[in-house]
Short mmCIF file of C-alpha atoms in Angstrom, two decimals:
data_model
loop_
_atom_site.label_atom_id
_atom_site.label_comp_id
_atom_site.label_asym_id
_atom_site.label_seq_id
_atom_site.Cartn_x
_atom_site.Cartn_y
_atom_site.Cartn_z
CA MET A 1 10.09 42.87 5.81
CA THR A 2 9.98 46.65 5.77
CA ALA A 3 14.17 48.16 5.47
CA VAL A 4 14.59 50.67 8.14
CA THR A 5 15.08 54.26 7.00
CA THR A 6 16.95 55.66 10.06
CA THR A 7 20.39 56.71 9.46
CA HIS A 8 21.83 57.91 12.63
CA PRO A 9 24.02 55.26 14.32
CA GLU A 10 22.29 55.67 18.05
CA ALA A 11 18.72 54.67 16.23
CA PHE A 12 18.66 51.46 18.33
CA ARG A 13 20.19 52.19 21.50
CA PRO A 14 17.61 51.48 24.21
CA ALA A 15 16.54 53.73 26.97
CA LEU A 16 15.75 51.26 29.50
CA HIS A 17 18.64 48.66 29.24
CA TYR A 18 21.89 48.67 29.53
CA THR A 19 24.34 49.12 26.54
CA ALA A 20 27.69 49.55 26.77
CA ARG A 21 28.85 52.91 25.37
CA ASN A 22 31.04 51.83 22.26
CA THR A 23 31.97 48.13 22.45
CA TRP A 24 30.64 44.84 22.01
CA LEU A 25 29.06 42.66 25.35
CA ASN A 26 27.81 39.45 26.18
CA ASP A 27 27.15 37.47 29.58
CA PRO A 28 26.69 39.47 32.55
CA ASN A 29 29.12 38.34 35.00
CA GLY A 30 30.14 39.09 38.66
CA LEU A 31 26.88 40.43 39.26
CA ILE A 32 26.59 41.71 42.96
CA HIS A 33 25.26 44.43 45.20
CA HIS A 34 28.14 45.98 47.73
CA GLN A 35 28.66 49.06 49.55
CA GLY A 36 24.96 50.43 48.28
CA LEU A 37 25.78 49.89 44.65
CA TYR A 38 24.85 47.23 42.33
CA HIS A 39 27.94 46.13 40.32
CA LEU A 40 27.08 44.54 36.76
CA TYR A 41 30.31 43.02 35.37
CA TYR A 42 29.72 41.43 31.86
CA GLN A 43 31.64 39.89 29.27
CA ASN A 44 33.38 42.82 27.13
CA ASN A 45 35.46 43.62 23.76
CA PRO A 46 37.12 46.61 24.84
CA LEU A 47 38.56 47.05 21.50
CA GLY A 48 35.39 46.63 18.90
CA ASN A 49 31.89 45.94 18.98
CA THR A 50 32.14 42.24 17.86
CA TRP A 51 33.08 39.14 19.80
CA GLY A 52 36.84 38.78 20.79
CA ASN A 53 39.35 39.87 23.47
CA MET A 54 37.12 38.83 26.29
CA SER A 55 37.46 41.07 29.41
CA TRP A 56 34.95 42.15 32.10
CA GLY A 57 33.28 45.21 31.62
CA HIS A 58 32.05 47.09 34.51
CA ALA A 59 28.87 49.39 35.06
CA THR A 60 27.41 50.53 38.55
CA SER A 61 24.16 51.57 39.57
CA GLU A 62 22.26 52.41 43.01
CA ASP A 63 18.78 51.48 41.36
CA LEU A 64 18.98 48.85 38.42
CA THR A 65 17.72 51.52 36.33
CA ASP A 66 20.57 54.06 35.53
CA TRP A 67 23.82 52.45 34.70
CA THR A 68 27.20 54.19 34.73
CA GLU A 69 29.97 52.23 32.83
CA GLN A 70 33.29 52.13 34.57
CA PRO A 71 36.65 51.63 33.11
CA VAL A 72 37.10 47.81 31.97
CA ALA A 73 37.59 45.61 35.35
CA ILE A 74 39.89 42.59 34.36
CA PRO A 75 41.39 42.80 30.92
CA CYS A 76 43.00 39.89 28.81
CA ASP A 77 46.06 39.38 28.42
CA GLN A 78 48.93 37.46 26.38
CA GLN A 79 48.30 34.63 28.72
CA GLU A 80 44.59 34.29 28.88
CA GLU A 81 40.89 35.81 28.16
CA ILE A 82 38.61 36.07 30.81
CA PHE A 83 35.42 34.31 30.44
CA SER A 84 32.51 34.25 32.38
CA GLY A 85 32.24 34.08 36.34
CA SER A 86 31.14 35.60 39.43
CA ILE A 87 31.88 37.58 42.71
CA VAL A 88 31.45 37.04 46.21
CA PHE A 89 31.99 39.56 49.09
CA ASP A 90 34.53 37.37 51.60
CA SER A 91 33.21 39.42 54.81
CA GLN A 92 35.65 36.83 57.04
CA ASN A 93 38.30 36.89 54.50
CA SER A 94 38.54 33.48 54.61
CA SER A 95 41.04 33.30 51.62
CA GLY A 96 43.34 35.95 53.11
CA LEU A 97 43.14 37.83 49.96
CA GLY A 98 42.21 41.15 52.22
CA THR A 99 42.17 42.00 55.79
CA GLU A 100 40.30 41.46 58.70
CA THR A 101 39.17 45.47 58.30
CA THR A 102 39.58 45.41 54.64
CA PRO A 103 37.72 42.09 53.61
CA PRO A 104 38.01 41.48 49.87
CA LEU A 105 35.38 41.12 47.14
CA VAL A 106 37.02 37.84 45.32
CA ALA A 107 36.07 37.13 41.54
CA ILE A 108 35.94 33.82 40.53
CA TYR A 109 36.25 33.37 36.65
CA THR A 110 37.30 31.11 33.91
CA SER A 111 40.78 31.62 32.54
CA ALA A 112 40.38 30.75 28.83
CA TYR A 113 44.26 30.16 28.28
CA LYS A 114 45.87 31.50 24.84
CA GLU A 115 49.11 30.12 22.92
CA ALA A 116 51.32 32.13 25.30
CA SER A 117 50.21 30.31 28.16
CA PRO A 118 51.81 26.62 29.12
CA LEU A 119 47.95 25.82 29.28
CA ASN A 120 46.92 26.47 25.87
CA GLY A 121 43.65 25.70 25.40
CA LEU A 122 42.38 24.61 28.72
CA GLN A 123 39.89 26.36 30.62
CA ALA A 124 40.28 26.45 34.48
CA GLN A 125 38.95 28.67 37.15
CA SER A 126 41.06 31.83 38.32
CA LEU A 127 40.84 34.59 41.30
CA ALA A 128 41.03 38.05 41.10
CA TYR A 129 40.41 40.64 43.91
CA SER A 130 39.61 43.85 45.19
CA LEU A 131 40.16 46.13 48.14
CA ASP A 132 38.19 49.41 46.87
CA GLY A 133 34.48 48.09 46.40
CA GLY A 134 34.87 46.43 42.97
CA PHE A 135 36.80 49.10 40.96
CA THR A 136 39.97 47.72 40.62
CA TRP A 137 41.13 44.14 40.42
CA LYS A 138 44.45 42.10 40.77
CA LYS A 139 44.89 38.55 39.65
CA TYR A 140 45.85 35.99 42.39
CA ALA A 141 49.22 34.59 41.84
CA GLY A 142 48.40 31.44 42.43
CA ASN A 143 46.30 31.13 39.55
CA PRO A 144 44.41 28.77 38.44
CA VAL A 145 42.94 27.56 41.54
CA LEU A 146 40.71 24.80 39.75
CA ASN A 147 41.81 22.70 36.69
CA ARG A 148 40.33 20.14 35.53
CA ASN A 149 42.39 19.74 32.13
CA SER A 150 39.23 20.27 30.05
CA ALA A 151 39.09 22.68 27.11
CA ASN A 152 35.21 23.76 28.20
CA PHE A 153 35.24 23.87 32.17
CA ARG A 154 33.63 27.10 32.71
CA ASP A 155 31.18 29.89 34.34
CA PRO A 156 31.47 29.17 38.07
CA LYS A 157 28.91 30.51 39.93
CA VAL A 158 29.98 30.81 43.93
CA PHE A 159 27.68 31.45 47.04
CA ARG A 160 28.18 30.79 50.48
CA TYR A 161 26.26 27.69 51.45
CA ASP A 162 25.08 27.48 55.14
CA GLY A 163 22.74 24.39 56.04
CA GLY A 164 23.13 20.71 57.57
CA ALA A 165 26.39 19.56 55.56
CA GLY A 166 28.46 22.56 57.21
CA SER A 167 29.28 25.86 56.14
CA TYR A 168 31.40 26.56 53.01
CA TRP A 169 31.50 28.12 49.64
CA VAL A 170 30.01 26.25 46.86
CA MET A 171 31.13 26.60 43.02
CA ALA A 172 28.61 25.64 40.30
CA ALA A 173 30.25 25.50 37.03
CA VAL A 174 29.92 23.75 33.66
CA GLU A 175 31.46 21.05 31.61
CA ALA A 176 30.16 22.82 28.29
CA GLU A 177 30.05 19.59 26.23
CA GLU A 178 28.98 17.01 28.39
CA TYR A 179 25.97 19.02 29.12
CA LYS A 180 26.95 18.72 32.80
CA VAL A 181 26.60 21.00 35.96
CA VAL A 182 29.66 20.20 38.28
CA LEU A 183 29.55 21.31 42.19
CA TYR A 184 32.69 21.80 44.29
CA LYS A 185 33.00 23.01 48.19
CA SER A 186 36.29 25.17 49.43
CA GLU A 187 36.73 26.97 52.81
CA ASP A 188 39.19 29.74 51.24
CA LEU A 189 38.05 30.32 47.80
CA LYS A 190 41.46 28.67 46.77
CA THR A 191 41.43 24.88 47.12
CA TRP A 192 38.53 22.99 46.09
CA GLU A 193 37.02 19.55 46.70
CA TYR A 194 34.80 17.88 44.19
CA LEU A 195 31.05 17.48 45.60
CA SER A 196 28.82 16.37 42.60
CA SER A 197 27.41 16.79 39.33
CA PHE A 198 23.87 17.02 37.56
CA GLY A 199 22.99 16.37 33.95
CA PRO A 200 22.84 15.87 31.28
CA ALA A 201 18.96 16.20 31.90
CA ASN A 202 15.97 18.20 29.84
CA ALA A 203 17.32 20.24 27.12
CA THR A 204 20.62 18.85 25.34
CA GLY A 205 20.35 20.61 22.24
CA GLY A 206 23.53 22.59 22.85
CA ILE A 207 26.36 23.40 25.35
CA TRP A 208 25.57 24.06 28.80
CA GLU A 209 26.58 27.61 30.08
CA CYS A 210 26.40 29.94 33.08
CA PRO A 211 24.77 27.84 35.44
CA ASP A 212 23.47 29.66 38.55
CA LEU A 213 22.07 27.56 42.00
CA PHE A 214 19.99 29.15 44.30
CA VAL A 215 16.96 28.66 47.13
CA LEU A 216 13.64 30.58 47.33
CA PRO A 217 10.39 30.18 49.03
CA VAL A 218 7.44 28.65 47.55
CA ASP A 219 4.24 30.96 47.32
CA GLY A 220 6.14 33.44 49.43
CA ASN A 221 6.28 30.45 52.35
CA PRO A 222 9.66 30.97 54.31
CA LEU A 223 8.76 27.35 55.80
CA GLU A 224 8.72 25.96 52.16
CA LEU A 225 11.99 26.38 50.37
CA LYS A 226 13.14 24.94 47.00
CA TRP A 227 16.38 25.04 45.40
CA VAL A 228 16.51 26.46 41.69
CA LEU A 229 19.31 25.37 39.41
CA THR A 230 18.99 27.57 36.30
CA VAL A 231 21.49 26.39 32.97
CA ASN A 232 21.68 28.07 29.71
CA LEU A 233 22.33 26.09 26.61
CA ASN A 234 23.56 27.27 22.98
CA PRO A 235 21.95 26.44 20.62
CA GLY A 236 18.67 24.15 21.56
CA GLY A 237 16.46 26.73 22.90
CA PRO A 238 12.43 26.67 22.36
CA ASN A 239 12.22 28.74 19.33
CA GLY A 240 15.98 28.29 17.97
CA GLY A 241 19.31 29.35 19.19
CA SER A 242 20.73 30.00 22.72
CA ALA A 243 18.10 29.93 25.60
CA GLY A 244 18.22 29.29 29.42
CA GLN A 245 16.49 26.34 31.13
CA TYR A 246 15.65 25.71 34.86
CA PHE A 247 15.39 22.84 37.50
CA THR A 248 13.46 22.89 40.64
CA GLY A 249 14.55 20.22 43.42
CA ASP A 250 16.64 20.35 46.38
CA PHE A 251 20.46 20.94 47.53
CA ASP A 252 21.62 19.26 50.57
CA GLY A 253 25.00 20.96 50.45
CA ILE A 254 26.41 18.00 48.35
CA LYS A 255 24.14 17.19 45.54
CA PHE A 256 21.49 18.94 43.65
CA THR A 257 18.43 16.51 43.27
CA SER A 258 15.94 17.82 40.36
CA ASP A 259 12.16 17.48 40.91
CA SER A 260 11.44 18.69 37.39
CA THR A 261 13.29 17.15 34.95
CA VAL A 262 11.46 15.60 32.26
CA THR A 263 13.87 13.72 30.10
CA SER A 264 17.76 12.27 31.26
CA GLY A 265 20.39 11.91 29.21
CA GLY A 266 19.79 13.02 25.41
CA GLN A 267 16.74 15.68 25.09
CA ASP A 268 13.38 14.55 23.55
CA PRO A 269 12.80 16.88 20.70
CA ASP A 270 8.95 16.19 20.90
CA ARG A 271 9.03 16.89 24.68
CA LEU A 272 10.85 20.48 24.60
CA GLN A 273 7.56 22.12 25.29
CA GLU A 274 7.74 20.40 28.46
CA TYR A 275 10.71 21.62 29.64
CA ASN A 276 10.90 24.62 31.93
CA TRP A 277 12.11 27.53 29.79
CA LEU A 278 13.57 30.86 31.65
CA ASP A 279 12.42 32.85 28.60
CA TRP A 280 10.87 31.64 25.66
CA GLY A 281 12.08 34.50 23.43
CA ARG A 282 15.14 34.44 20.80
CA ASP A 283 16.76 36.86 22.96
CA TYR A 284 17.58 36.10 26.52
CA TYR A 285 20.74 34.35 27.86
CA ALA A 286 23.77 33.48 29.93
CA ALA A 287 21.20 34.88 32.58
CA VAL A 288 22.43 34.91 36.44
CA SER A 289 21.54 36.67 39.63
CA PHE A 290 23.03 38.77 42.07
CA SER A 291 24.99 38.01 45.09
CA ASP A 292 23.93 39.73 47.97
CA ALA A 293 20.58 41.61 46.98
CA PRO A 294 18.99 43.74 50.02
CA ASP A 295 16.33 42.30 51.55
CA GLY A 296 17.08 38.67 50.69
CA ARG A 297 15.72 39.50 46.78
CA ARG A 298 16.76 37.22 44.08
CA ILE A 299 17.20 39.29 40.98
CA MET A 300 18.67 38.37 37.66
CA ILE A 301 20.05 39.89 34.71
CA GLY A 302 20.14 38.36 30.89
CA TRP A 303 22.24 38.99 28.04
CA MET A 304 19.43 40.07 25.40
CA ASN A 305 20.89 38.61 22.17
CA ASN A 306 21.23 34.95 20.26
CA TRP A 307 24.27 33.58 19.12
CA ASP A 308 22.56 32.79 15.79
CA TYR A 309 23.12 36.67 14.98
CA ALA A 310 24.59 38.05 18.00
CA ASN A 311 27.57 39.97 15.66
CA GLN A 312 25.44 40.97 13.10
CA ILE A 313 22.73 43.18 14.71
CA PRO A 314 22.53 46.53 13.05
CA THR A 315 23.81 48.76 15.99
CA SER A 316 26.95 50.79 16.29
CA PRO A 317 28.93 51.80 17.84
CA TRP A 318 27.87 49.38 20.59
CA ARG A 319 26.47 45.76 20.09
CA SER A 320 24.01 43.99 22.16
CA PRO A 321 21.93 45.14 25.28
CA MET A 322 21.34 43.47 28.51
CA ALA A 323 17.51 42.87 29.42
CA LEU A 324 15.79 44.54 32.33
CA PRO A 325 16.57 43.03 35.80
CA ARG A 326 13.48 40.37 36.82
CA GLU A 327 12.56 39.79 40.41
CA LEU A 328 12.28 36.07 40.78
CA SER A 329 9.93 33.94 43.01
CA LEU A 330 8.40 30.48 42.81
CA ALA A 331 4.97 29.72 42.88
CA THR A 332 2.70 26.51 42.58
CA VAL A 333 0.87 26.57 39.20
CA ASP A 334 -1.68 23.86 37.90
CA GLY A 335 0.07 21.95 40.66
CA ARG A 336 3.78 22.57 39.53
CA THR A 337 6.42 24.57 41.04
CA ARG A 338 6.93 27.37 38.49
CA LEU A 339 9.50 30.28 38.59
CA VAL A 340 7.96 33.80 38.20
CA GLN A 341 9.57 36.54 36.58
CA ASN A 342 8.72 40.48 36.85
CA VAL A 343 10.62 43.30 36.14
CA VAL A 344 12.10 44.74 39.40
CA ALA A 345 9.66 47.48 40.92
CA GLU A 346 12.78 50.10 40.52
CA ALA A 347 11.73 50.41 36.70
CA SER A 348 8.30 51.85 37.84
CA SER A 349 10.45 54.90 38.93
CA ARG A 350 10.42 55.81 34.98
CA HIS A 351 6.47 55.77 34.85
CA ALA A 352 4.75 58.81 33.69
CA ALA A 353 1.23 59.17 33.79
CA PRO A 354 -0.53 56.88 31.42
CA ALA A 355 -1.27 58.15 27.94
CA VAL A 356 -4.14 55.81 27.57
CA GLN A 357 -6.39 53.96 30.29
CA SER A 358 -9.22 52.62 28.05
CA GLN A 359 -12.41 50.87 29.41
CA PRO A 360 -13.31 47.47 27.88
CA ILE A 361 -13.04 47.37 23.92
CA HIS A 362 -15.13 44.87 22.08
CA LEU A 363 -13.16 43.64 18.86
CA THR A 364 -14.67 41.13 15.80
CA GLY A 365 -12.72 40.66 12.78
CA GLU A 366 -10.64 43.82 13.15
CA THR A 367 -7.68 46.11 13.93
CA ARG A 368 -7.85 48.97 15.39
CA ARG A 369 -4.90 51.55 16.17
CA ILE A 370 -5.13 53.41 19.42
CA PRO A 371 -5.24 56.62 18.65
CA ALA A 372 -2.34 58.22 21.08
CA SER A 373 1.13 59.58 20.69
CA VAL A 374 2.99 57.52 23.41
CA GLY A 375 6.84 57.74 21.46
CA PRO A 376 8.83 54.50 21.12
CA VAL A 377 9.66 53.26 24.46
CA GLN A 378 6.23 52.26 26.38
CA LEU A 379 4.87 50.03 28.93
CA ILE A 380 1.96 48.16 27.96
CA GLU A 381 -0.80 46.34 30.23
CA ALA A 382 -3.44 44.79 28.54
CA ASP A 383 -6.18 42.07 29.74
CA PHE A 384 -8.03 39.84 27.30
CA THR A 385 -10.73 37.82 27.49
CA PRO A 386 -11.61 35.51 24.47
CA GLY A 387 -14.85 35.18 22.25
CA THR A 388 -14.84 33.57 18.97
CA ALA A 389 -11.63 35.01 17.54
CA GLU A 390 -8.63 32.65 15.84
CA GLU A 391 -6.56 35.24 17.53
CA PHE A 392 -6.18 38.36 19.10
CA GLY A 393 -3.67 40.96 20.67
CA LEU A 394 -1.81 43.68 19.87
CA ILE A 395 0.54 45.06 17.51
CA VAL A 396 3.98 47.59 18.68
CA ARG A 397 6.17 49.73 17.33
CA GLY A 398 3.84 49.89 14.24
CA SER A 399 3.62 51.93 11.09
CA GLY A 400 1.44 51.43 7.71
CA THR A 401 3.91 48.96 6.87
CA GLU A 402 5.59 47.44 9.97
CA GLY A 403 4.73 46.21 13.37
CA THR A 404 5.83 43.60 15.77
CA ARG A 405 2.83 41.12 16.42
CA ILE A 406 2.02 39.75 20.24
CA GLY A 407 -1.13 37.65 19.92
CA ILE A 408 -2.91 35.06 21.60
CA ASN A 409 -4.35 31.85 19.88
CA PRO A 410 -6.73 30.30 22.53
CA GLY A 411 -7.45 27.05 20.50
CA GLN A 412 -4.03 26.42 20.23
CA GLY A 413 -3.09 27.46 23.75
CA ARG A 414 -0.26 29.72 22.47
CA LEU A 415 1.40 33.00 22.63
CA VAL A 416 2.92 34.36 19.66
CA LEU A 417 5.43 37.16 18.81
CA ASP A 418 5.70 37.58 15.11
CA ARG A 419 8.88 39.93 14.47
CA THR A 420 8.98 39.13 10.26
CA ALA A 421 7.70 42.48 9.60
CA SER A 422 9.05 44.47 12.54
CA GLY A 423 11.73 46.26 10.64
CA ASP A 424 14.93 45.80 9.67
CA THR A 425 15.46 41.94 9.40
CA ASP A 426 17.84 41.51 6.57
CA PHE A 427 21.04 41.69 8.39
CA HIS A 428 20.83 37.68 9.24
CA ASP A 429 18.63 35.16 7.46
CA GLY A 430 17.97 33.69 11.02
CA PHE A 431 16.59 36.79 12.50
CA ALA A 432 12.83 37.15 11.08
CA SER A 433 10.96 34.85 13.21
CA VAL A 434 7.72 33.87 15.01
CA ASP A 435 8.26 32.48 18.06
CA THR A 436 5.75 30.85 20.27
CA ALA A 437 4.93 29.74 23.74
CA PRO A 438 2.19 27.92 25.91
CA ILE A 439 -0.58 29.92 27.55
CA LEU A 440 -3.61 29.25 29.67
CA ALA A 441 -6.05 31.56 30.50
CA ARG A 442 -6.45 32.19 34.46
CA ASP A 443 -9.59 33.17 35.34
CA GLY A 444 -10.68 33.35 32.18
CA ARG A 445 -8.28 35.97 31.08
CA TYR A 446 -4.86 36.50 29.26
CA ARG A 447 -2.88 39.30 30.82
CA LEU A 448 0.23 40.61 29.11
CA LYS A 449 2.93 43.29 30.37
CA ILE A 450 5.14 44.54 27.46
CA TYR A 451 8.35 46.60 27.78
CA VAL A 452 8.63 48.02 24.52
CA ASP A 453 12.22 49.69 23.78
CA HIS A 454 14.18 50.92 20.69
CA CYS A 455 15.30 47.75 20.01
CA SER A 456 13.39 45.20 21.93
CA VAL A 457 10.14 43.85 23.11
CA GLU A 458 9.54 41.92 26.69
CA VAL A 459 6.27 39.87 27.30
CA PHE A 460 5.72 39.19 30.44
CA ALA A 461 2.41 36.94 29.96
CA GLN A 462 -0.02 36.09 33.48
CA HIS A 463 1.85 37.45 36.04
CA GLY A 464 5.47 36.39 34.84
CA GLU A 465 4.33 33.05 34.57
CA LEU A 466 5.66 33.13 30.94
CA VAL A 467 7.97 35.29 29.41
CA LEU A 468 9.05 36.11 25.89
CA THR A 469 11.79 38.40 24.72
CA ASP A 470 12.94 39.51 21.22
CA LEU A 471 15.11 42.34 19.65
CA ILE A 472 13.40 44.51 16.99
CA PHE A 473 14.71 47.13 15.07
CA PRO A 474 12.00 48.98 13.68
CA ASP A 475 12.08 52.53 12.13
CA GLU A 476 12.34 55.40 14.53
CA THR A 477 9.05 56.82 13.34
CA SER A 478 7.19 53.45 13.97
CA THR A 479 5.47 54.23 17.30
CA GLY A 480 1.87 53.24 16.71
CA VAL A 481 0.05 50.31 18.94
CA SER A 482 -2.74 48.38 17.47
CA ILE A 483 -5.35 45.87 18.91
CA TYR A 484 -6.55 43.35 17.06
CA ALA A 485 -8.98 40.18 16.92
CA HIS A 486 -8.98 37.35 13.62
CA GLY A 487 -11.68 35.25 12.66
CA GLY A 488 -14.28 36.50 15.01
CA SER A 489 -14.39 38.51 18.66
CA ALA A 490 -12.48 39.26 21.56
CA THR A 491 -12.37 41.80 24.53
CA VAL A 492 -9.84 43.90 25.73
CA GLU A 493 -10.79 44.65 29.25
CA SER A 494 -8.25 46.86 30.17
CA LEU A 495 -5.59 48.64 28.20
CA THR A 496 -3.16 50.82 29.48
CA ILE A 497 0.12 52.53 27.76
CA THR A 498 2.60 54.52 29.40
CA PRO A 499 5.38 56.23 28.11
CA LEU A 500 8.75 55.24 30.09
CA VAL A 501 10.74 58.06 28.87
#
């Protein structure tokens, strides 16, 4: 571990990722594309940079790349905090909250009731609506619209279902401590009818939160569709703390049926590696997708932090970034349907000319620094073929005393991200970690696409079959990239390093 010597408070603010200007954020909420803008709402403490006073912050972007922070959208008050939820465009004004000529955006959020409320201690679902494209909001007078008399009923994701069972709104929410996703339907967003529940299944090492339910074609075939149910849990992730998992299957308008369940009921710790994880890293949580993204795209954003140490990360005056937006698809991998994730194409608008573009490099028991200055914010694309090495890979944000190791151990079939010497790790005793994920060669190669920012590393392996996201807090002068092979030989077939700012 090396203590960071950088002193100015903005040292770790990302160049590529969204952060609030001077406050705390966590779960993305109400993601929607509307009237040419992507709207990113999020859990926000407008009064400080640690968790509390939960309200909906707001940012907008035309391209998912450059974000403009807007005023707080839905603030907490004496009666309730505004927990997570979603937004739909009620184009037919089914709710009656707009007009035929001005249909509303409707936010469905969790009211976390406080001592001043007669519903103190309960969580229930409520509505707010906007008639100006999502910039100002008014709470519905009839709130809450769905109350199960539960203290842990939250995080509604609402979408329009059109299928064999009919046409109506569907809500996926959680009973967090029961490890269940509960499904409801409505004609008008105000009156809800119970449909079914899903769970417990697969990972149940922590409470379930922030579900999402959507359909995607398999292998790009529009005639072969599968539904994807994502649900986040805290703790219980594959490398500790909060994380997200997903299930594939079918939704008939009433019930979700999984075809990827490994264990039902309580989880089997010995089978944790068999579950489908959205991200194997420590810092990708509460991920949900945009409603109404153009061209039928399914775009997801997660919170890039971990509840194990979220309030302690060494940033000021802001705290917590969002991960880069990812475009999702389904592919058949080794006979199974897998979720494939890649950073949205819009992010390529930042690309400059590559600073490094190498021919094959053969390594034998060595670490070799790449002699180029590319700055701290980089896109690294590397293809490796194994030889006799026990492990090979890269060290990013490196200097003589610190660096983050991203390695492949082919004998164990593991991708490794070691941040124990990444920079400042002393702020929490659970931060320094060596995180791993299962990986297999494809056509004899290992392909890595790595986005490096001032405080993060996002590794997309094997064309997005596997993702591993971790925060790091290196000294701002630690910008070097090295390649290595330990215990034998390996070949870097290609290496491209592109500065992104």
